[in-house]
Amino acid sequence: MSALVIGVPTEIKDSENRVAMQPDGVVELVHDGHQVLIQSGAGDGSRFADDDYRTAGATIVDTADELFARTDLVVKVKEPVPAEYHRFREGQQLFTYLHLAADRGLTEFLVERRIDAIAYETVQTADGKLPLLTPMSEVAGRLAVQAAAHHLESPAGGAGVLLGGVPGTPAAKVTIIGGGVAGTEAAKIAVGMRAIVRVFDTNPMRLAYLSDIFGGRLDLVTPNRARLSAYIADSDVVIGAVLVPGTRAPKLVSRAMIASMRPGSVAVDIAIDQGGCFETSRATTHSDPVYVEEGVVHYCVANIPGAVARTSTLALTSATLPYLVDVAREGVAGVARTHPALAAGLSTLAGALVSEPVAAAHGLPHTPAEEVLGDGQGRGSEDRTRKTSSRRP
């Protein structure tokens, strides 16, 4: 594939200070013959100045409108928001977090605008790992406990409980639902803060692994509804860390379970990007992070890692760069044919919705990627676009 113009816009989601590329990524892409456009100020929140990008070989452009107009491949951190939709040109390529199963409007937009999009969160290697989601899951899991500890404090509206207690008083009880990457990182911080920590997971092998690495310092539980209800009622903090790749998070915690918690307890829903795993969850922002439902403080920020933008940017872009190099060399359609891990992240292509879990989540028509890629041109995609568009509510 010929050289591309790759554009990195400034993120505009509330308090989102991450940036999709650090200067050393520019060096790599320019070395491959691509042109890299960085919107002025895009790296400021992560402490990368425009001059850092210029030195690396990027071109700085003043506005998002100019950047999108000149760009073949848009590289972002967070999913496009409606205020950005008008900037996309038909047929552009997009590489970012998308979380489409929780966003029908964005799904339909990408199909109708014929954007070829790969979602970071569903790029998956042969061993089942999610290499572009993992670093942000690690950050989110650790921050979830910090947020819970803060919002347990009286001035923050909590019950006035110190997470680790002090000698002669009980520590807080923290229940973590899901023992994957985010749940494990949450458990590390909660144990480090001397809380009483319980982790639910359906996978016995994962529970055995957690038992080994934590040396018996966790209460590890195989879930059923009665057990989950009992543990939640006895918790000061509940953290939802459930992931089903590519589809909506299951609602595992009912309103009645939340209502059974003591007033001023805290619920943190890390799964909110995928719709949330608590019945009482709704997405919040860093500027307005909590609300109270059934007497329980809910922290449901949809971009938790944005709170530590520099750490998150360094972790994320180190993981995404090797994949981005491949996408830039071959294009989205090209890597969908040759790179199985990136093919797993393919969401929309040539006007077709090729992610089966996303299609199922919204009741939209699904087209297997193989059909679109069959002749290399996406022939017949116009008809698929019309069919999908007809399903708009």
Short mmCIF file of C-alpha atoms in Angstrom, two decimals:
data_model
loop_
_atom_site.label_atom_id
_atom_site.label_comp_id
_atom_site.label_asym_id
_atom_site.label_seq_id
_atom_site.Cartn_x
_atom_site.Cartn_y
_atom_site.Cartn_z
CA MET A 1 0.00 0.00 0.00
CA SER A 2 1.22 3.54 -0.74
CA ALA A 3 2.25 5.92 2.02
CA LEU A 4 -0.57 7.37 4.08
CA VAL A 5 -1.32 10.64 5.79
CA ILE A 6 -1.91 9.70 9.42
CA GLY A 7 -3.71 12.19 11.65
CA VAL A 8 -3.82 12.45 15.44
CA PRO A 9 -6.51 14.88 16.64
CA THR A 10 -6.89 16.40 20.08
CA GLU A 11 -9.26 14.30 22.16
CA ILE A 12 -12.42 16.21 23.07
CA LYS A 13 -14.17 13.84 25.46
CA ASP A 14 -14.60 15.34 28.94
CA SER A 15 -11.20 15.61 30.69
CA GLU A 16 -9.60 13.24 28.18
CA ASN A 17 -5.96 14.28 28.18
CA ARG A 18 -4.46 11.19 26.58
CA VAL A 19 -3.07 11.36 23.06
CA ALA A 20 -2.95 8.53 20.53
CA MET A 21 0.72 8.87 19.61
CA GLN A 22 3.85 9.94 21.39
CA PRO A 23 6.75 11.49 19.47
CA ASP A 24 8.70 8.26 19.09
CA GLY A 25 5.73 6.82 17.21
CA VAL A 26 6.02 9.69 14.74
CA VAL A 27 9.66 8.75 14.13
CA GLU A 28 8.68 5.16 13.33
CA LEU A 29 5.89 6.10 10.92
CA VAL A 30 7.88 8.80 9.14
CA HIS A 31 10.70 6.29 8.70
CA ASP A 32 8.19 4.10 6.84
CA GLY A 33 7.44 6.97 4.47
CA HIS A 34 4.15 8.18 5.96
CA GLN A 35 3.22 11.76 6.77
CA VAL A 36 2.01 12.35 10.32
CA LEU A 37 -0.26 15.26 11.21
CA ILE A 38 -0.69 16.24 14.86
CA GLN A 39 -3.34 18.74 15.90
CA SER A 40 -1.75 21.59 17.80
CA GLY A 41 -1.99 20.94 21.53
CA ALA A 42 -3.00 17.28 21.15
CA GLY A 43 -0.18 16.15 23.41
CA ASP A 44 -0.37 18.95 25.99
CA GLY A 45 -2.40 16.93 28.51
CA SER A 46 0.18 14.15 28.39
CA ARG A 47 3.06 16.62 28.58
CA PHE A 48 4.17 16.28 24.96
CA ALA A 49 4.68 19.70 23.35
CA ASP A 50 4.10 20.53 19.69
CA ASP A 51 7.85 21.03 19.32
CA ASP A 52 8.44 17.45 20.51
CA TYR A 53 6.34 16.24 17.60
CA ARG A 54 7.96 18.63 15.11
CA THR A 55 11.40 17.38 16.11
CA ALA A 56 10.19 13.81 15.54
CA GLY A 57 9.09 14.71 12.01
CA ALA A 58 5.38 15.48 12.36
CA THR A 59 3.49 18.36 10.79
CA ILE A 60 1.47 20.42 13.27
CA VAL A 61 -1.93 21.60 12.05
CA ASP A 62 -4.00 24.20 13.83
CA THR A 63 -7.51 22.77 13.72
CA ALA A 64 -9.32 19.46 13.80
CA ASP A 65 -11.15 20.39 10.60
CA GLU A 66 -7.88 20.75 8.73
CA LEU A 67 -6.45 17.56 10.19
CA PHE A 68 -9.45 15.40 9.28
CA ALA A 69 -9.64 16.91 5.79
CA ARG A 70 -6.06 15.89 5.01
CA THR A 71 -5.93 12.52 6.78
CA ASP A 72 -6.24 8.99 5.35
CA LEU A 73 -5.95 7.16 8.70
CA VAL A 74 -7.29 8.78 11.87
CA VAL A 75 -5.68 7.51 15.07
CA LYS A 76 -7.42 8.34 18.35
CA VAL A 77 -7.69 7.21 21.94
CA LYS A 78 -11.44 7.43 22.53
CA GLU A 79 -14.35 6.74 20.26
CA PRO A 80 -15.57 9.60 18.06
CA VAL A 81 -18.29 11.69 19.70
CA PRO A 82 -21.15 13.31 17.76
CA ALA A 83 -19.36 16.68 17.67
CA GLU A 84 -16.66 15.01 15.54
CA TYR A 85 -18.86 13.10 13.11
CA HIS A 86 -19.06 15.87 10.51
CA ARG A 87 -15.28 15.89 10.17
CA PHE A 88 -14.99 12.33 8.87
CA ARG A 89 -14.78 11.82 5.12
CA GLU A 90 -16.37 8.84 3.45
CA GLY A 91 -13.92 5.99 3.20
CA GLN A 92 -11.49 7.19 5.87
CA GLN A 93 -9.78 4.67 8.13
CA LEU A 94 -9.97 4.74 11.93
CA PHE A 95 -7.91 3.05 14.64
CA THR A 96 -9.06 3.72 18.22
CA TYR A 97 -11.14 2.43 21.12
CA LEU A 98 -14.73 2.15 19.90
CA HIS A 99 -16.90 0.18 22.38
CA LEU A 100 -19.59 -0.04 19.71
CA ALA A 101 -21.78 -2.57 21.54
CA ALA A 102 -22.75 0.24 23.90
CA ASP A 103 -23.22 2.89 21.19
CA ARG A 104 -25.70 2.24 18.40
CA GLY A 105 -25.48 5.80 17.08
CA LEU A 106 -21.73 5.57 16.50
CA THR A 107 -22.11 2.12 14.96
CA GLU A 108 -24.63 3.39 12.43
CA PHE A 109 -22.53 6.46 11.70
CA LEU A 110 -19.42 4.41 10.89
CA VAL A 111 -21.43 2.17 8.58
CA GLU A 112 -23.18 5.02 6.79
CA ARG A 113 -20.01 7.08 6.38
CA ARG A 114 -18.24 3.92 5.16
CA ILE A 115 -15.41 4.23 7.69
CA ASP A 116 -13.00 1.29 7.83
CA ALA A 117 -12.51 0.91 11.58
CA ILE A 118 -10.50 -1.32 13.89
CA ALA A 119 -11.28 -1.19 17.62
CA TYR A 120 -8.34 -1.39 20.00
CA GLU A 121 -10.38 -3.25 22.60
CA THR A 122 -11.16 -6.25 20.37
CA VAL A 123 -7.74 -6.79 18.82
CA GLN A 124 -7.02 -10.31 20.06
CA THR A 125 -4.03 -12.62 19.78
CA ALA A 126 -4.20 -16.37 19.20
CA ASP A 127 -3.86 -17.06 22.93
CA GLY A 128 -6.97 -14.99 23.65
CA LYS A 129 -5.17 -11.96 25.05
CA LEU A 130 -6.30 -8.39 24.31
CA PRO A 131 -2.97 -6.55 23.94
CA LEU A 132 -4.37 -3.07 23.29
CA LEU A 133 -6.96 -3.24 26.06
CA THR A 134 -4.68 -4.70 28.72
CA PRO A 135 -2.63 -1.59 29.58
CA MET A 136 -5.72 0.55 30.09
CA SER A 137 -7.41 -2.22 32.08
CA GLU A 138 -4.38 -2.23 34.35
CA VAL A 139 -4.64 1.52 34.87
CA ALA A 140 -8.42 1.47 35.33
CA GLY A 141 -8.24 -1.35 37.88
CA ARG A 142 -5.71 0.50 40.00
CA LEU A 143 -7.52 3.83 39.75
CA ALA A 144 -10.85 2.20 40.64
CA VAL A 145 -9.63 1.50 44.16
CA GLN A 146 -8.13 4.96 44.55
CA ALA A 147 -11.47 6.46 43.48
CA ALA A 148 -13.39 4.20 45.86
CA ALA A 149 -11.13 5.09 48.78
CA HIS A 150 -11.62 8.80 48.10
CA HIS A 151 -15.39 8.60 47.71
CA LEU A 152 -15.73 6.61 50.94
CA GLU A 153 -14.53 9.75 52.72
CA SER A 154 -17.16 11.90 54.44
CA PRO A 155 -16.40 15.14 52.52
CA ALA A 156 -16.88 13.21 49.27
CA GLY A 157 -20.32 11.98 50.36
CA GLY A 158 -19.24 8.54 51.51
CA ALA A 159 -19.76 6.66 54.73
CA GLY A 160 -16.59 8.04 56.31
CA VAL A 161 -14.73 4.73 56.19
CA LEU A 162 -10.95 4.40 55.82
CA LEU A 163 -10.30 1.64 53.32
CA GLY A 164 -7.59 -0.05 55.38
CA GLY A 165 -8.93 0.83 58.82
CA VAL A 166 -6.52 1.30 61.72
CA PRO A 167 -5.61 -1.00 64.61
CA GLY A 168 -8.72 -1.65 66.67
CA THR A 169 -11.18 -0.79 63.87
CA PRO A 170 -12.27 -2.92 60.91
CA ALA A 171 -10.95 -2.39 57.42
CA ALA A 172 -13.40 -1.83 54.59
CA LYS A 173 -14.71 -4.84 52.69
CA VAL A 174 -14.09 -4.64 48.95
CA THR A 175 -15.86 -7.01 46.57
CA ILE A 176 -14.46 -7.23 43.04
CA ILE A 177 -16.59 -8.87 40.36
CA GLY A 178 -14.29 -10.29 37.70
CA GLY A 179 -10.77 -11.58 38.19
CA GLY A 180 -9.34 -10.54 34.82
CA VAL A 181 -6.72 -7.85 34.25
CA ALA A 182 -8.71 -4.95 35.71
CA GLY A 183 -9.99 -7.00 38.64
CA THR A 184 -6.54 -8.32 39.45
CA GLU A 185 -5.01 -4.84 39.43
CA ALA A 186 -7.85 -3.57 41.62
CA ALA A 187 -7.18 -6.39 44.05
CA LYS A 188 -3.47 -5.53 44.20
CA ILE A 189 -4.18 -1.95 45.23
CA ALA A 190 -6.98 -2.87 47.64
CA VAL A 191 -4.79 -5.47 49.37
CA GLY A 192 -1.94 -2.96 49.44
CA MET A 193 -4.24 -0.49 51.19
CA ARG A 194 -5.08 -3.23 53.72
CA ALA A 195 -8.72 -3.66 52.83
CA ILE A 196 -10.54 -6.98 53.18
CA VAL A 197 -10.78 -8.13 49.57
CA ARG A 198 -13.08 -10.68 47.93
CA VAL A 199 -12.93 -11.55 44.20
CA PHE A 200 -15.64 -13.31 42.20
CA ASP A 201 -14.81 -15.13 38.98
CA THR A 202 -16.44 -17.96 37.04
CA ASN A 203 -13.14 -19.49 35.91
CA PRO A 204 -11.69 -21.95 38.47
CA MET A 205 -8.27 -21.73 36.81
CA ARG A 206 -8.26 -17.97 37.21
CA LEU A 207 -9.19 -18.31 40.87
CA ALA A 208 -6.35 -20.78 41.36
CA TYR A 209 -3.95 -18.33 39.69
CA LEU A 210 -5.12 -15.50 41.94
CA SER A 211 -4.70 -17.74 44.98
CA ASP A 212 -1.10 -18.37 43.98
CA ILE A 213 -0.10 -14.79 43.28
CA PHE A 214 -1.85 -13.33 46.32
CA GLY A 215 -0.75 -16.04 48.73
CA GLY A 216 -4.14 -16.52 50.33
CA ARG A 217 -4.74 -12.82 51.04
CA LEU A 218 -7.97 -12.80 49.00
CA ASP A 219 -11.31 -14.45 49.56
CA LEU A 220 -11.85 -16.11 46.17
CA VAL A 221 -15.42 -16.99 45.32
CA THR A 222 -17.19 -18.86 42.52
CA PRO A 223 -20.30 -16.78 41.92
CA ASN A 224 -23.95 -17.60 42.10
CA ARG A 225 -26.78 -15.17 42.71
CA ALA A 226 -27.20 -15.92 46.41
CA ARG A 227 -23.48 -15.60 47.15
CA LEU A 228 -23.15 -12.42 45.14
CA SER A 229 -26.12 -10.86 46.90
CA ALA A 230 -24.78 -11.76 50.34
CA TYR A 231 -21.29 -10.43 49.64
CA ILE A 232 -22.53 -7.18 48.10
CA ALA A 233 -24.82 -6.50 51.07
CA ASP A 234 -21.78 -6.85 53.34
CA SER A 235 -19.49 -4.64 51.21
CA ASP A 236 -18.26 -1.10 51.65
CA VAL A 237 -17.03 -1.07 48.05
CA VAL A 238 -18.15 -3.07 45.02
CA ILE A 239 -16.05 -2.91 41.86
CA GLY A 240 -17.46 -4.24 38.59
CA ALA A 241 -14.63 -5.50 36.38
CA VAL A 242 -16.52 -7.79 33.99
CA LEU A 243 -15.50 -8.08 30.35
CA VAL A 244 -17.06 -9.96 27.46
CA PRO A 245 -14.90 -8.85 24.50
CA GLY A 246 -16.78 -6.91 21.86
CA THR A 247 -20.25 -7.09 23.36
CA ARG A 248 -22.23 -5.38 26.12
CA ALA A 249 -21.32 -6.13 29.70
CA PRO A 250 -23.85 -8.38 31.46
CA LYS A 251 -25.92 -6.76 34.21
CA LEU A 252 -24.73 -8.90 37.10
CA VAL A 253 -25.61 -6.58 39.98
CA SER A 254 -29.28 -5.75 40.37
CA ARG A 255 -30.80 -2.62 41.83
CA ALA A 256 -31.94 -4.67 44.82
CA MET A 257 -28.35 -5.76 45.48
CA ILE A 258 -27.15 -2.16 45.38
CA ALA A 259 -30.00 -1.10 47.68
CA SER A 260 -28.89 -3.72 50.22
CA MET A 261 -25.54 -1.95 50.75
CA ARG A 262 -25.00 0.41 53.67
CA PRO A 263 -25.65 4.10 52.90
CA GLY A 264 -22.47 5.84 51.80
CA SER A 265 -20.95 2.69 50.34
CA VAL A 266 -19.29 3.00 46.92
CA ALA A 267 -19.89 1.20 43.61
CA VAL A 268 -17.28 1.54 40.85
CA ASP A 269 -18.24 0.24 37.41
CA ILE A 270 -15.12 -0.25 35.30
CA ALA A 271 -17.28 -1.92 32.64
CA ILE A 272 -19.23 1.27 31.93
CA ASP A 273 -17.57 1.68 28.50
CA GLN A 274 -19.36 -1.50 27.51
CA GLY A 275 -22.67 -0.47 29.06
CA GLY A 276 -21.88 -1.26 32.69
CA CYS A 277 -22.45 -4.36 34.82
CA PHE A 278 -24.63 -2.74 37.53
CA GLU A 279 -28.32 -2.17 36.89
CA THR A 280 -27.95 1.26 38.49
CA SER A 281 -24.97 2.37 36.37
CA ARG A 282 -24.93 5.32 34.01
CA ALA A 283 -21.85 6.89 32.48
CA THR A 284 -20.24 9.83 34.27
CA THR A 285 -17.29 12.11 33.53
CA HIS A 286 -14.16 13.21 35.33
CA SER A 287 -15.67 16.66 35.85
CA ASP A 288 -18.82 15.15 37.40
CA PRO A 289 -17.74 11.65 38.39
CA VAL A 290 -20.33 10.42 40.89
CA TYR A 291 -24.00 10.26 41.68
CA VAL A 292 -25.99 8.60 44.47
CA GLU A 293 -28.46 5.84 43.69
CA GLU A 294 -30.17 3.75 46.40
CA GLY A 295 -27.98 5.54 48.95
CA VAL A 296 -24.78 4.25 47.28
CA VAL A 297 -22.16 6.52 45.69
CA HIS A 298 -21.63 5.43 42.06
CA TYR A 299 -18.37 6.17 40.25
CA CYS A 300 -18.95 5.30 36.58
CA VAL A 301 -16.44 7.39 34.65
CA ALA A 302 -16.25 6.15 31.09
CA ASN A 303 -12.59 7.00 30.55
CA ILE A 304 -11.02 6.27 33.92
CA PRO A 305 -7.38 6.09 32.63
CA GLY A 306 -7.67 9.67 31.35
CA ALA A 307 -7.15 10.81 34.94
CA VAL A 308 -3.48 9.87 34.69
CA ALA A 309 -2.96 10.97 31.13
CA ARG A 310 0.81 10.73 30.85
CA THR A 311 1.07 7.27 32.41
CA SER A 312 -1.85 6.08 30.30
CA THR A 313 -0.52 7.56 27.07
CA LEU A 314 2.90 5.99 27.57
CA ALA A 315 1.36 2.60 28.34
CA LEU A 316 -1.21 2.72 25.54
CA THR A 317 0.96 4.00 22.72
CA SER A 318 3.75 1.57 23.52
CA ALA A 319 1.21 -1.22 22.95
CA THR A 320 -0.54 0.25 19.90
CA LEU A 321 2.50 1.38 17.89
CA PRO A 322 3.57 -2.00 16.46
CA TYR A 323 -0.02 -2.63 15.34
CA LEU A 324 -0.36 0.90 13.98
CA VAL A 325 2.76 0.38 11.86
CA ASP A 326 1.09 -2.65 10.27
CA VAL A 327 -2.20 -0.82 9.71
CA ALA A 328 -0.37 2.06 8.08
CA ARG A 329 1.64 -0.25 5.80
CA GLU A 330 -1.29 -2.34 4.60
CA GLY A 331 -4.42 -0.33 5.37
CA VAL A 332 -7.36 -1.60 7.39
CA ALA A 333 -8.58 -3.96 4.66
CA GLY A 334 -5.06 -5.24 4.05
CA VAL A 335 -4.30 -6.15 7.66
CA ALA A 336 -7.74 -7.74 7.97
CA ARG A 337 -6.50 -10.27 5.40
CA THR A 338 -3.00 -10.83 6.75
CA HIS A 339 -2.98 -10.08 10.48
CA PRO A 340 -5.36 -12.30 12.53
CA ALA A 341 -5.08 -10.23 15.71
CA LEU A 342 -6.05 -7.02 13.91
CA ALA A 343 -8.73 -8.85 11.93
CA ALA A 344 -10.34 -9.72 15.25
CA GLY A 345 -10.63 -5.99 15.96
CA LEU A 346 -12.26 -5.16 12.63
CA SER A 347 -15.59 -3.44 13.29
CA THR A 348 -16.81 -1.75 10.09
CA LEU A 349 -15.53 -2.04 6.55
CA ALA A 350 -16.71 -0.51 3.26
CA GLY A 351 -20.16 0.26 4.61
CA ALA A 352 -20.69 -3.10 6.29
CA LEU A 353 -20.92 -3.97 9.98
CA VAL A 354 -18.53 -6.91 10.24
CA SER A 355 -18.44 -7.30 14.04
CA GLU A 356 -20.95 -10.00 14.90
CA PRO A 357 -21.18 -9.15 18.64
CA VAL A 358 -21.89 -5.50 17.85
CA ALA A 359 -24.53 -6.42 15.28
CA ALA A 360 -26.19 -8.74 17.81
CA ALA A 361 -26.11 -6.07 20.52
CA HIS A 362 -28.05 -3.62 18.36
CA GLY A 363 -30.12 -5.95 16.19
CA LEU A 364 -28.37 -4.67 13.07
CA PRO A 365 -27.46 -6.68 9.96
CA HIS A 366 -24.11 -8.44 10.17
CA THR A 367 -21.87 -9.06 7.17
CA PRO A 368 -18.92 -11.45 7.61
CA ALA A 369 -15.65 -9.70 6.84
CA GLU A 370 -14.79 -12.42 4.34
CA GLU A 371 -17.69 -11.32 2.14
CA VAL A 372 -16.47 -7.74 2.05
CA LEU A 373 -12.84 -8.72 1.53
CA GLY A 374 -13.54 -11.41 -1.04
CA ASP A 375 -12.66 -9.40 -4.12
CA GLY A 376 -10.51 -6.85 -2.34
CA GLN A 377 -12.87 -4.04 -3.27
CA GLY A 378 -15.83 -4.49 -0.95
CA ARG A 379 -18.18 -5.03 -3.93
CA GLY A 380 -21.84 -4.97 -2.99
CA SER A 381 -21.28 -2.84 0.10
CA GLU A 382 -23.59 -0.12 -1.18
CA ASP A 383 -26.56 -2.47 -0.87
CA ARG A 384 -25.48 -3.49 2.63
CA THR A 385 -25.24 0.15 3.63
CA ARG A 386 -28.76 0.81 2.46
CA LYS A 387 -30.07 -2.22 4.35
CA THR A 388 -28.33 -1.15 7.56
CA SER A 389 -29.49 2.42 7.22
CA SER A 390 -33.08 1.25 6.93
CA ARG A 391 -32.85 -0.13 10.46
CA ARG A 392 -32.36 3.28 12.05
CA PRO A 393 -34.90 3.91 14.83
#
